[in-house]
Short mmCIF file of C-alpha atoms in Angstrom, two decimals:
data_model
loop_
_atom_site.label_atom_id
_atom_site.label_comp_id
_atom_site.label_asym_id
_atom_site.label_seq_id
_atom_site.Cartn_x
_atom_site.Cartn_y
_atom_site.Cartn_z
CA MET A 20 -43.58 -23.93 -0.76
CA ARG A 21 -41.22 -21.48 0.97
CA HIS A 22 -41.66 -23.43 4.22
CA ASN A 23 -40.52 -26.67 2.59
CA LEU A 24 -37.49 -25.13 0.95
CA PHE A 25 -36.01 -23.68 4.15
CA PRO A 26 -34.36 -26.80 5.71
CA ILE A 27 -32.80 -27.77 2.40
CA LEU A 28 -31.13 -24.36 2.08
CA VAL A 29 -29.78 -24.60 5.64
CA ILE A 30 -28.27 -28.03 4.98
CA MET A 31 -26.67 -26.85 1.74
CA ALA A 32 -25.11 -23.83 3.46
CA THR A 33 -23.72 -26.00 6.27
CA LEU A 34 -22.18 -28.49 3.85
CA SER A 35 -20.65 -25.71 1.83
CA VAL A 36 -18.94 -24.16 4.88
CA LYS A 37 -17.76 -27.54 6.19
CA GLY A 38 -16.30 -28.66 2.87
CA GLU A 39 -14.55 -25.46 2.00
CA ILE A 40 -11.07 -25.32 3.51
CA ILE A 41 -8.90 -28.45 3.58
CA PHE A 42 -5.91 -28.78 5.94
CA ARG A 43 -3.40 -31.60 5.34
CA THR A 44 -0.21 -32.28 7.22
CA VAL A 45 2.64 -32.98 4.80
CA GLU A 46 5.89 -34.71 5.73
CA TYR A 47 8.86 -33.90 3.52
CA LYS A 48 12.64 -33.91 3.76
CA GLN A 49 15.61 -31.64 3.27
CA ALA A 50 18.95 -33.51 3.15
CA GLY A 51 17.73 -36.20 5.49
CA THR A 52 15.93 -33.94 7.97
CA LEU A 53 12.22 -34.66 8.34
CA LEU A 54 10.04 -31.56 8.08
CA GLU A 55 6.32 -31.24 8.72
CA GLY A 56 4.36 -28.60 6.82
CA LEU A 57 0.70 -27.86 6.27
CA SER A 58 -1.12 -27.80 2.95
CA VAL A 59 -4.24 -25.61 2.95
CA TYR A 60 -6.69 -24.90 0.13
CA ASP A 61 -10.31 -24.22 -0.68
CA ASP A 62 -11.90 -27.41 -1.90
CA SER A 63 -14.80 -25.61 -3.55
CA ILE A 64 -12.47 -24.04 -6.14
CA GLN A 65 -11.62 -26.15 -9.18
CA GLY A 66 -8.24 -26.54 -10.81
CA LYS A 67 -4.82 -24.91 -10.60
CA ARG A 68 -4.48 -21.53 -8.94
CA PRO A 69 -1.86 -19.02 -7.73
CA ALA A 70 0.01 -20.38 -4.74
CA VAL A 71 1.49 -18.88 -1.59
CA LEU A 72 4.23 -20.26 0.63
CA VAL A 73 3.93 -19.17 4.28
CA VAL A 74 7.00 -19.16 6.53
CA HIS A 75 6.63 -19.16 10.27
CA GLN A 76 7.76 -16.92 13.11
CA TRP A 77 10.61 -17.87 15.46
CA LYS A 78 8.48 -20.35 17.42
CA GLY A 79 8.01 -22.52 14.35
CA LEU A 80 4.91 -23.55 12.42
CA GLY A 81 1.90 -23.30 14.72
CA ASP A 82 -1.64 -22.01 15.08
CA TYR A 83 -0.71 -18.51 13.94
CA GLU A 84 0.61 -19.68 10.58
CA LYS A 85 -2.29 -22.12 10.23
CA LYS A 86 -4.72 -19.22 10.59
CA ARG A 87 -2.84 -17.10 8.05
CA ALA A 88 -2.76 -20.05 5.65
CA GLU A 89 -6.52 -20.44 6.06
CA MET A 90 -7.06 -16.72 5.39
CA LEU A 91 -5.01 -17.05 2.20
CA ALA A 92 -6.86 -20.19 1.13
CA ARG A 93 -10.13 -18.28 1.57
CA LEU A 94 -8.75 -15.69 -0.84
CA GLY A 95 -8.42 -18.50 -3.38
CA TYR A 96 -4.73 -19.37 -3.12
CA ASN A 97 -3.18 -22.80 -2.82
CA VAL A 98 -1.16 -22.49 0.37
CA PHE A 99 1.70 -24.37 1.94
CA ALA A 100 2.94 -23.45 5.40
CA ALA A 101 6.55 -24.60 5.43
CA ASP A 102 8.54 -26.00 8.32
CA ILE A 103 12.10 -24.72 8.62
CA TYR A 104 13.04 -26.28 11.98
CA GLY A 105 12.09 -29.94 11.53
CA GLN A 106 9.28 -32.22 12.69
CA GLY A 107 8.57 -31.79 16.38
CA VAL A 108 10.90 -28.81 16.76
CA ARG A 109 8.46 -26.22 18.09
CA PRO A 110 10.20 -24.00 20.66
CA GLN A 111 7.98 -23.08 23.60
CA THR A 112 10.01 -20.29 25.20
CA PRO A 113 11.60 -17.12 23.78
CA SER A 114 15.00 -18.49 24.71
CA GLU A 115 14.45 -21.75 22.80
CA ALA A 116 12.92 -19.83 19.89
CA GLY A 117 15.86 -17.44 19.84
CA ALA A 118 18.29 -20.35 19.72
CA GLN A 119 16.48 -21.99 16.79
CA ALA A 120 16.01 -18.79 14.82
CA GLY A 121 19.60 -17.78 15.53
CA LYS A 122 20.90 -21.09 14.21
CA TYR A 123 19.33 -20.44 10.81
CA ARG A 124 20.02 -16.72 10.74
CA ASN A 125 23.68 -17.59 11.17
CA ASP A 126 23.60 -20.33 8.54
CA ARG A 127 21.89 -18.73 5.60
CA ALA A 128 22.82 -21.61 3.28
CA LEU A 129 20.93 -24.05 5.50
CA LEU A 130 18.05 -21.58 5.84
CA ARG A 131 17.82 -21.31 2.06
CA ALA A 132 17.89 -25.10 1.64
CA ARG A 133 15.14 -25.57 4.22
CA VAL A 134 12.78 -23.00 2.72
CA ARG A 135 13.59 -24.23 -0.78
CA ALA A 136 12.38 -27.71 0.23
CA GLY A 137 9.07 -26.18 1.26
CA LEU A 138 8.79 -24.23 -1.96
CA ASP A 139 9.36 -27.45 -3.91
CA VAL A 140 6.45 -29.13 -2.12
CA LEU A 141 4.19 -26.22 -3.03
CA ALA A 142 5.43 -25.97 -6.63
CA ARG A 143 4.75 -29.68 -7.21
CA HIS A 144 1.28 -29.58 -5.64
CA GLU A 145 -1.43 -30.51 -8.14
CA LEU A 146 -3.42 -27.33 -7.45
CA THR A 147 -0.46 -24.96 -7.93
CA ASP A 148 -0.04 -22.91 -11.08
CA PRO A 149 3.78 -23.10 -11.09
CA LYS A 150 4.16 -19.75 -12.85
CA ARG A 151 2.22 -17.93 -10.15
CA ILE A 152 3.86 -18.52 -6.78
CA ALA A 153 4.59 -16.00 -4.04
CA ALA A 154 6.07 -16.43 -0.57
CA ILE A 155 5.26 -14.54 2.62
CA GLY A 156 6.79 -14.71 6.05
CA TYR A 157 6.40 -13.27 9.50
CA CYS A 158 9.36 -12.10 11.63
CA PHE A 159 11.92 -14.93 11.19
CA GLY A 160 9.80 -16.03 8.22
CA GLY A 161 10.17 -12.59 6.64
CA THR A 162 13.94 -12.96 6.81
CA THR A 163 13.53 -16.44 5.36
CA VAL A 164 11.48 -15.47 2.30
CA LEU A 165 13.96 -12.67 1.59
CA GLU A 166 16.75 -15.28 1.68
CA LEU A 167 14.69 -17.44 -0.65
CA ALA A 168 14.47 -14.51 -3.08
CA ARG A 169 18.23 -13.83 -2.70
CA SER A 170 18.89 -17.46 -3.62
CA GLY A 171 17.38 -16.72 -7.04
CA ALA A 172 14.18 -18.73 -6.55
CA ASP A 173 11.71 -18.40 -9.39
CA LEU A 174 8.96 -16.58 -7.53
CA ALA A 175 6.56 -13.87 -8.66
CA GLY A 176 6.96 -12.01 -5.39
CA ILE A 177 7.76 -12.16 -1.70
CA VAL A 178 6.26 -10.30 1.25
CA SER A 179 8.04 -9.81 4.56
CA PHE A 180 5.86 -8.90 7.56
CA HIS A 181 8.07 -7.35 10.27
CA GLY A 182 10.95 -9.51 9.11
CA GLY A 183 14.63 -8.89 9.74
CA LEU A 184 16.03 -7.26 6.59
CA SER A 185 19.76 -7.79 7.04
CA SER A 186 21.96 -9.83 4.73
CA SER A 187 25.45 -11.21 5.25
CA THR A 188 25.85 -11.37 1.46
CA PRO A 189 24.11 -8.28 0.04
CA GLY A 190 25.62 -8.99 -3.38
CA ASP A 191 23.23 -11.95 -3.63
CA ALA A 192 20.40 -9.50 -4.19
CA ARG A 193 21.49 -9.55 -7.82
CA ASN A 194 19.95 -13.05 -8.01
CA ILE A 195 16.50 -11.78 -7.02
CA LYS A 196 13.79 -12.47 -9.60
CA ALA A 197 10.83 -11.85 -7.28
CA LYS A 198 9.21 -8.50 -6.69
CA VAL A 199 9.86 -7.58 -3.06
CA LEU A 200 7.41 -5.99 -0.60
CA ALA A 201 8.67 -5.28 2.92
CA LEU A 202 6.00 -4.40 5.48
CA HIS A 203 7.77 -2.81 8.40
CA GLY A 204 6.85 -1.44 11.81
CA ALA A 205 8.34 2.04 11.92
CA ASP A 206 9.10 1.59 15.65
CA ASP A 207 10.38 -2.00 15.43
CA PRO A 208 13.47 -2.17 17.67
CA ASN A 209 14.45 -5.50 16.10
CA VAL A 210 14.73 -3.89 12.67
CA PRO A 211 16.31 -0.48 13.37
CA PRO A 212 16.61 2.37 10.81
CA LYS A 213 20.21 1.41 10.01
CA GLU A 214 19.09 -2.08 8.96
CA VAL A 215 16.24 -0.65 6.88
CA ALA A 216 18.65 1.76 5.15
CA ALA A 217 21.10 -1.08 4.40
CA PHE A 218 18.26 -3.19 2.97
CA GLU A 219 17.11 -0.33 0.75
CA GLU A 220 20.66 0.19 -0.48
CA GLU A 221 21.02 -3.57 -1.15
CA MET A 222 17.82 -3.56 -3.23
CA ARG A 223 18.80 -0.34 -5.01
CA GLN A 224 22.26 -1.58 -5.98
CA ALA A 225 20.82 -4.82 -7.34
CA GLY A 226 18.05 -3.13 -9.33
CA VAL A 227 15.34 -5.14 -7.57
CA ASP A 228 11.66 -4.23 -7.96
CA TRP A 229 11.13 -3.38 -4.29
CA GLN A 230 8.77 -1.46 -2.02
CA LEU A 231 8.84 -0.83 1.70
CA VAL A 232 5.88 0.33 3.77
CA ALA A 233 6.63 1.83 7.18
CA TYR A 234 3.67 1.72 9.57
CA GLY A 235 3.76 4.49 12.16
CA GLY A 236 3.23 3.37 15.75
CA ALA A 237 3.91 -0.28 14.96
CA VAL A 238 6.62 -2.32 16.71
CA HIS A 239 7.86 -5.86 16.13
CA ALA A 240 5.31 -8.63 15.47
CA PHE A 241 2.55 -6.09 14.72
CA THR A 242 0.43 -8.72 12.96
CA ASP A 243 0.60 -11.27 15.79
CA TRP A 244 -2.70 -11.39 17.69
CA ASP A 245 -0.94 -12.97 20.66
CA ALA A 246 1.79 -10.35 20.99
CA GLY A 247 -0.04 -8.18 23.54
CA ASN A 248 -0.52 -4.44 23.19
CA ASP A 249 2.39 -2.90 25.08
CA ASN A 250 4.54 -1.06 22.53
CA SER A 251 7.13 -0.35 25.22
CA LYS A 252 8.10 -4.03 25.09
CA GLY A 253 9.11 -3.61 21.46
CA VAL A 254 6.75 -6.44 20.49
CA ALA A 255 3.00 -5.83 20.22
CA TYR A 256 -0.04 -6.45 18.10
CA ASN A 257 -1.27 -3.40 16.16
CA GLU A 258 -4.72 -3.88 14.66
CA ARG A 259 -4.36 -0.95 12.26
CA ALA A 260 -1.00 -2.02 10.87
CA ASP A 261 -2.17 -5.62 10.73
CA ARG A 262 -5.20 -4.71 8.65
CA ARG A 263 -3.29 -2.32 6.40
CA SER A 264 -0.41 -4.71 5.79
CA TRP A 265 -2.82 -7.52 4.89
CA GLU A 266 -4.52 -5.20 2.39
CA ALA A 267 -1.11 -4.21 1.00
CA MET A 268 -0.30 -7.89 0.50
CA LYS A 269 -3.63 -8.49 -1.24
CA GLN A 270 -3.01 -5.53 -3.55
CA PHE A 271 0.49 -6.82 -4.29
CA PHE A 272 -0.85 -10.29 -5.12
CA ALA A 273 -3.52 -8.75 -7.36
CA GLU A 274 -0.68 -7.16 -9.32
CA LEU A 275 1.50 -10.30 -9.38
CA PHE A 276 -1.26 -12.70 -10.35
CA LYS A 277 -3.37 -10.54 -12.65
CA MET B 29 -33.74 -3.76 -37.50
CA ARG B 30 -30.14 -3.85 -36.27
CA HIS B 31 -29.24 -1.35 -38.95
CA ASN B 32 -31.81 1.16 -37.67
CA LEU B 33 -30.81 0.79 -34.02
CA PHE B 34 -27.13 1.52 -34.52
CA PRO B 35 -27.15 5.36 -34.76
CA ILE B 36 -29.44 5.67 -31.72
CA LEU B 37 -27.05 3.66 -29.55
CA VAL B 38 -24.13 5.76 -30.68
CA ILE B 39 -25.95 8.97 -29.75
CA MET B 40 -26.90 7.60 -26.31
CA ALA B 41 -23.34 6.55 -25.56
CA THR B 42 -22.04 9.97 -26.57
CA LEU B 43 -24.55 11.75 -24.35
CA SER B 44 -23.70 9.51 -21.41
CA VAL B 45 -19.96 10.19 -21.65
CA LYS B 46 -20.50 13.91 -22.20
CA GLY B 47 -22.84 14.28 -19.24
CA GLU B 48 -20.80 12.32 -16.71
CA ILE B 49 -17.94 14.46 -15.44
CA ILE B 50 -18.54 18.14 -14.82
CA PHE B 51 -15.68 20.66 -14.72
CA ARG B 52 -16.33 24.14 -13.35
CA THR B 53 -13.86 26.96 -12.87
CA VAL B 54 -14.34 28.55 -9.44
CA GLU B 55 -13.03 31.97 -8.47
CA TYR B 56 -12.43 32.49 -4.77
CA LYS B 57 -10.32 34.70 -2.54
CA GLN B 58 -7.77 34.49 0.25
CA ALA B 59 -7.16 37.82 2.01
CA GLY B 60 -7.84 39.81 -1.12
CA THR B 61 -5.92 37.61 -3.54
CA LEU B 62 -8.04 36.17 -6.33
CA LEU B 63 -7.57 32.42 -6.81
CA GLU B 64 -8.93 30.19 -9.57
CA GLY B 65 -9.64 26.55 -8.79
CA LEU B 66 -11.49 23.76 -10.55
CA SER B 67 -14.53 21.89 -9.26
CA VAL B 68 -14.91 18.39 -10.73
CA TYR B 69 -17.58 15.76 -10.06
CA ASP B 70 -19.58 12.98 -11.62
CA ASP B 71 -23.01 14.33 -12.50
CA SER B 72 -24.55 10.87 -12.72
CA ILE B 73 -24.12 10.32 -8.95
CA GLN B 74 -26.80 11.73 -6.68
CA GLY B 75 -26.30 13.60 -3.42
CA LYS B 76 -23.46 14.28 -1.02
CA ARG B 77 -20.29 12.19 -1.22
CA PRO B 78 -16.75 12.00 0.17
CA ALA B 79 -14.64 14.85 -1.14
CA VAL B 80 -11.00 15.25 -2.15
CA LEU B 81 -8.94 18.43 -2.36
CA VAL B 82 -6.15 18.26 -4.97
CA VAL B 83 -3.12 20.52 -4.66
CA HIS B 84 -0.91 21.21 -7.65
CA GLN B 85 2.76 20.77 -8.49
CA TRP B 86 5.19 23.68 -8.63
CA LYS B 87 3.92 24.90 -12.00
CA GLY B 88 0.48 25.62 -10.56
CA LEU B 89 -2.94 24.22 -11.35
CA GLY B 90 -2.91 22.84 -14.91
CA ASP B 91 -3.79 19.92 -17.12
CA TYR B 92 -2.05 17.40 -14.85
CA GLU B 93 -4.16 18.27 -11.82
CA LYS B 94 -7.29 18.48 -14.00
CA LYS B 95 -6.67 14.91 -15.14
CA ARG B 96 -6.11 13.67 -11.56
CA ALA B 97 -9.27 15.49 -10.46
CA GLU B 98 -11.19 13.76 -13.25
CA MET B 99 -9.80 10.36 -12.20
CA LEU B 100 -10.95 11.02 -8.63
CA ALA B 101 -14.38 12.20 -9.79
CA ARG B 102 -14.72 8.94 -11.75
CA LEU B 103 -14.08 7.10 -8.47
CA GLY B 104 -17.12 8.91 -7.07
CA TYR B 105 -15.50 11.74 -5.11
CA ASN B 106 -16.45 15.40 -5.17
CA VAL B 107 -13.18 17.06 -6.13
CA PHE B 108 -11.77 20.54 -5.92
CA ALA B 109 -8.39 21.34 -7.44
CA ALA B 110 -7.13 24.30 -5.44
CA ASP B 111 -5.04 27.22 -6.62
CA ILE B 112 -2.26 28.30 -4.28
CA TYR B 113 -0.50 30.87 -6.51
CA GLY B 114 -3.39 33.10 -7.66
CA GLN B 115 -5.41 33.57 -10.82
CA GLY B 116 -3.17 33.72 -13.89
CA VAL B 117 -0.03 32.78 -11.98
CA ARG B 118 1.02 29.67 -13.89
CA PRO B 119 4.82 29.52 -14.14
CA GLN B 120 6.05 28.23 -17.50
CA THR B 121 9.71 27.56 -16.72
CA PRO B 122 11.43 25.62 -13.92
CA SER B 123 13.03 28.84 -12.75
CA GLU B 124 9.68 30.65 -12.47
CA ALA B 125 8.11 27.57 -10.86
CA GLY B 126 10.97 27.34 -8.37
CA ALA B 127 10.52 30.98 -7.43
CA GLN B 128 6.76 30.57 -6.84
CA ALA B 129 7.08 27.29 -4.92
CA GLY B 130 9.98 28.68 -2.90
CA LYS B 131 7.96 31.74 -1.89
CA TYR B 132 5.32 29.54 -0.25
CA ARG B 133 7.75 26.97 1.12
CA ASN B 134 9.45 29.83 2.94
CA ASP B 135 6.18 31.34 4.15
CA ARG B 136 4.32 28.39 5.60
CA ALA B 137 1.70 30.66 7.22
CA LEU B 138 0.74 32.04 3.80
CA LEU B 139 0.84 28.53 2.31
CA ARG B 140 -1.53 27.30 4.99
CA ALA B 141 -3.90 30.22 4.46
CA ARG B 142 -3.98 29.65 0.70
CA VAL B 143 -4.70 25.94 0.90
CA ARG B 144 -7.21 26.52 3.68
CA ALA B 145 -9.16 28.82 1.35
CA GLY B 146 -9.37 25.97 -1.17
CA LEU B 147 -10.46 23.53 1.50
CA ASP B 148 -13.23 25.93 2.52
CA VAL B 149 -14.56 26.03 -1.04
CA LEU B 150 -14.67 22.24 -1.13
CA ALA B 151 -16.17 21.88 2.36
CA ARG B 152 -19.01 24.28 1.49
CA HIS B 153 -19.78 22.61 -1.86
CA GLU B 154 -23.31 21.20 -1.98
CA LEU B 155 -22.09 17.73 -3.00
CA THR B 156 -19.50 17.44 -0.20
CA ASP B 157 -20.12 15.30 2.85
CA PRO B 158 -18.24 17.62 5.26
CA LYS B 159 -17.27 14.77 7.59
CA ARG B 160 -15.52 12.89 4.80
CA ILE B 161 -12.87 15.09 3.25
CA ALA B 162 -9.32 14.18 2.31
CA ALA B 163 -6.57 16.16 0.60
CA ILE B 164 -3.90 14.97 -1.80
CA GLY B 165 -1.01 16.78 -3.38
CA TYR B 166 1.81 16.24 -5.83
CA CYS B 167 5.38 17.48 -5.23
CA PHE B 168 4.83 21.07 -3.95
CA GLY B 169 1.20 20.03 -3.38
CA GLY B 170 2.35 17.17 -1.16
CA THR B 171 4.22 19.63 1.03
CA THR B 172 1.10 21.80 1.00
CA VAL B 173 -1.37 19.16 2.17
CA LEU B 174 1.06 18.18 4.94
CA GLU B 175 1.08 21.84 6.03
CA LEU B 176 -2.70 21.82 5.91
CA ALA B 177 -2.69 18.82 8.24
CA ARG B 178 -0.11 20.48 10.53
CA SER B 179 -2.41 23.50 10.76
CA GLY B 180 -4.96 21.25 12.48
CA ALA B 181 -7.44 21.15 9.59
CA ASP B 182 -10.36 18.82 10.18
CA LEU B 183 -9.58 16.25 7.50
CA ALA B 184 -10.01 12.48 7.45
CA GLY B 185 -6.66 12.03 5.76
CA ILE B 186 -3.99 13.49 3.53
CA VAL B 187 -1.84 11.87 0.85
CA SER B 188 1.47 13.28 -0.33
CA PHE B 189 2.77 12.04 -3.70
CA HIS B 190 6.53 12.71 -3.93
CA GLY B 191 6.08 15.77 -1.75
CA GLY B 192 8.72 17.50 0.28
CA LEU B 193 8.38 16.28 3.88
CA SER B 194 10.32 18.92 5.79
CA SER B 195 8.83 21.20 8.41
CA SER B 196 10.22 24.40 9.92
CA THR B 197 7.91 23.85 12.92
CA PRO B 198 7.84 20.09 13.58
CA GLY B 199 6.05 20.70 16.89
CA ASP B 200 2.97 21.62 14.85
CA ALA B 201 2.53 17.93 14.03
CA ARG B 202 0.75 17.74 17.37
CA ASN B 203 -2.16 19.58 15.69
CA ILE B 204 -2.61 16.87 13.07
CA LYS B 205 -6.05 15.28 13.08
CA ALA B 206 -5.75 13.66 9.63
CA LYS B 207 -4.33 10.23 8.97
CA VAL B 208 -1.17 10.73 6.95
CA LEU B 209 0.02 8.70 3.96
CA ALA B 210 3.34 9.67 2.36
CA LEU B 211 4.07 8.07 -1.02
CA HIS B 212 7.75 8.50 -1.65
CA GLY B 213 10.21 7.72 -4.42
CA ALA B 214 13.06 5.85 -2.73
CA ASP B 215 15.57 7.51 -5.08
CA ASP B 216 14.07 11.02 -4.96
CA PRO B 217 17.01 13.43 -4.68
CA ASN B 218 14.63 16.25 -3.69
CA VAL B 219 13.50 14.32 -0.61
CA PRO B 220 16.70 12.68 0.69
CA PRO B 221 16.84 10.00 3.43
CA LYS B 222 17.66 12.60 6.08
CA GLU B 223 14.42 14.48 5.31
CA VAL B 224 12.43 11.24 5.37
CA ALA B 225 13.95 10.31 8.74
CA ALA B 226 13.14 13.76 10.18
CA PHE B 227 9.55 13.45 8.91
CA GLU B 228 9.16 10.02 10.49
CA GLU B 229 10.52 11.34 13.77
CA GLU B 230 8.16 14.33 13.60
CA MET B 231 5.16 12.04 13.09
CA ARG B 232 6.39 9.63 15.78
CA GLN B 233 6.86 12.33 18.41
CA ALA B 234 3.40 13.75 17.73
CA GLY B 235 1.64 10.37 17.82
CA VAL B 236 0.20 10.85 14.33
CA ASP B 237 -1.44 7.94 12.48
CA TRP B 238 1.09 7.85 9.66
CA GLN B 239 2.40 5.54 6.94
CA LEU B 240 5.16 5.97 4.41
CA VAL B 241 5.60 3.88 1.29
CA ALA B 242 9.01 3.92 -0.38
CA TYR B 243 8.93 2.89 -4.05
CA GLY B 244 12.20 1.38 -5.22
CA GLY B 245 13.58 2.80 -8.45
CA ALA B 246 11.36 5.89 -8.32
CA VAL B 247 12.74 9.44 -8.35
CA HIS B 248 11.00 12.81 -8.00
CA ALA B 249 7.69 13.38 -9.80
CA PHE B 250 7.20 9.64 -10.40
CA THR B 251 3.47 10.10 -11.09
CA ASP B 252 3.92 12.88 -13.66
CA TRP B 253 3.35 11.57 -17.18
CA ASP B 254 5.27 14.52 -18.61
CA ALA B 255 8.39 14.06 -16.48
CA GLY B 256 10.27 11.91 -19.01
CA ASN B 257 11.92 8.62 -18.17
CA ASP B 258 15.52 9.48 -17.34
CA ASN B 259 16.07 8.65 -13.67
CA SER B 260 19.54 10.19 -13.82
CA LYS B 261 17.88 13.62 -13.98
CA GLY B 262 16.31 12.98 -10.57
CA VAL B 263 12.87 13.66 -12.03
CA ALA B 264 11.10 11.00 -14.08
CA TYR B 265 7.80 9.25 -14.60
CA ASN B 266 7.66 5.69 -13.24
CA GLU B 267 4.63 3.77 -14.45
CA ARG B 268 4.95 1.09 -11.77
CA ALA B 269 5.21 3.51 -8.87
CA ASP B 270 2.46 5.66 -10.37
CA ARG B 271 0.07 2.72 -10.55
CA ARG B 272 0.99 1.39 -7.11
CA SER B 273 0.74 4.76 -5.41
CA TRP B 274 -2.67 5.39 -6.97
CA GLU B 275 -3.85 2.01 -5.66
CA ALA B 276 -2.39 2.83 -2.22
CA MET B 277 -4.36 6.07 -2.21
CA LYS B 278 -7.56 4.24 -3.21
CA GLN B 279 -7.03 1.71 -0.42
CA PHE B 280 -6.41 4.54 2.05
CA PHE B 281 -9.59 6.31 0.97
CA ALA B 282 -11.55 3.06 1.29
CA GLU B 283 -10.42 2.94 4.92
CA LEU B 284 -11.09 6.64 5.60
CA PHE B 285 -14.51 6.74 3.98
CA LYS B 286 -15.87 3.30 4.81
#
């Protein structure tokens, strides 16, 4: 009896793992520009669920964001990894990435429009509970989700992982409806203490519900597995800060979506 | 049948609640001074367990710390609420409390000796797993557990809730073995940005495993239910920051004691 049951159980387990996480490329537009995002969800969960928008680092939507989206889908969220740069625009070098990121950092209106288009895709998705949406972003994406919040987007919360925190229009923080969680490498040379202090003052003046976690020993890109481990470069993976910041995000979502 | 069962169930439930959490007053000494702490644990759990030292606010060990100790015991920890001031020394007014706290803040060697005596009681307790001990403190107690860490105490971690972060001997941070978590009200006038920056630099220079969470909108004593709700006084309870900081501590302990 037990001998006969064994192969059936193995087949069931295999099917379950294979069928679980769905990845779908989604083409969408912002003012005529074609964008290519990625929809990711767990197919074994039924019905509408809280949703998370993921915004990419300066090299554009790639394997890193796909992996994060998968991790979020496994937590039960309906996920959309947005594309800010446009279909096919995936910088390969730091210099190209810097040029792309710089273009949007210097045109916050365009940045807001691009991320807004991604949020709209997620909000309209059949599996999204439209009252329970958060946005997270890494580096450039952290800056981007903060801009999305500053635009007044109707989000439950946003999480910035080692994102730039500056604003050219700090008064816009008064539009923020989302709860804000900034996860910051305490030794990040890209986001120096002066920028952190200005961000805190911006949030304070606007009465935002905000928190900032500073991770000791962490530099820029501390969650990026491909960032190496040389802190002296100012950019490095930090396993401890990665793990802790992911847990902080999970705790934050548990509060937002309870 | 149901009618007859009802009183028995009520009695059982009462016994269960009554028998769960044990509170025991413990007298102990530091260099001839008699101290009176409180041992708290869940009697329904068997054997050794991770242990947490709790250090009081500026008014000395009282109902607030007893309640926190009970909350920790319900999480499964063996808890000892230490007494820094001495048996019967329980200031009733802010002025008396300020005098007591100031005495120890200005004599860090004595402060370390007093808290060390409490740690020894906890470490020797039959229910303590001596390799898994953390210390937490509120306000003055936050300063105290940081000093305990700076003394080189063999702790898994320490958590400061709205504690003062200054040090008269920042070089001592090199002795720190504990992981450090500082939970800070971003608008705390008692712990201004300059003090936070000096603390971060102290931790950075010493290579400590440290984290600091800044809670927007929170002033001093944000976890103290009796602190009122008027932020303009610089001291106020903040339900949101209280809840979040407690969760951050739980998450930290989960990492320390896994």
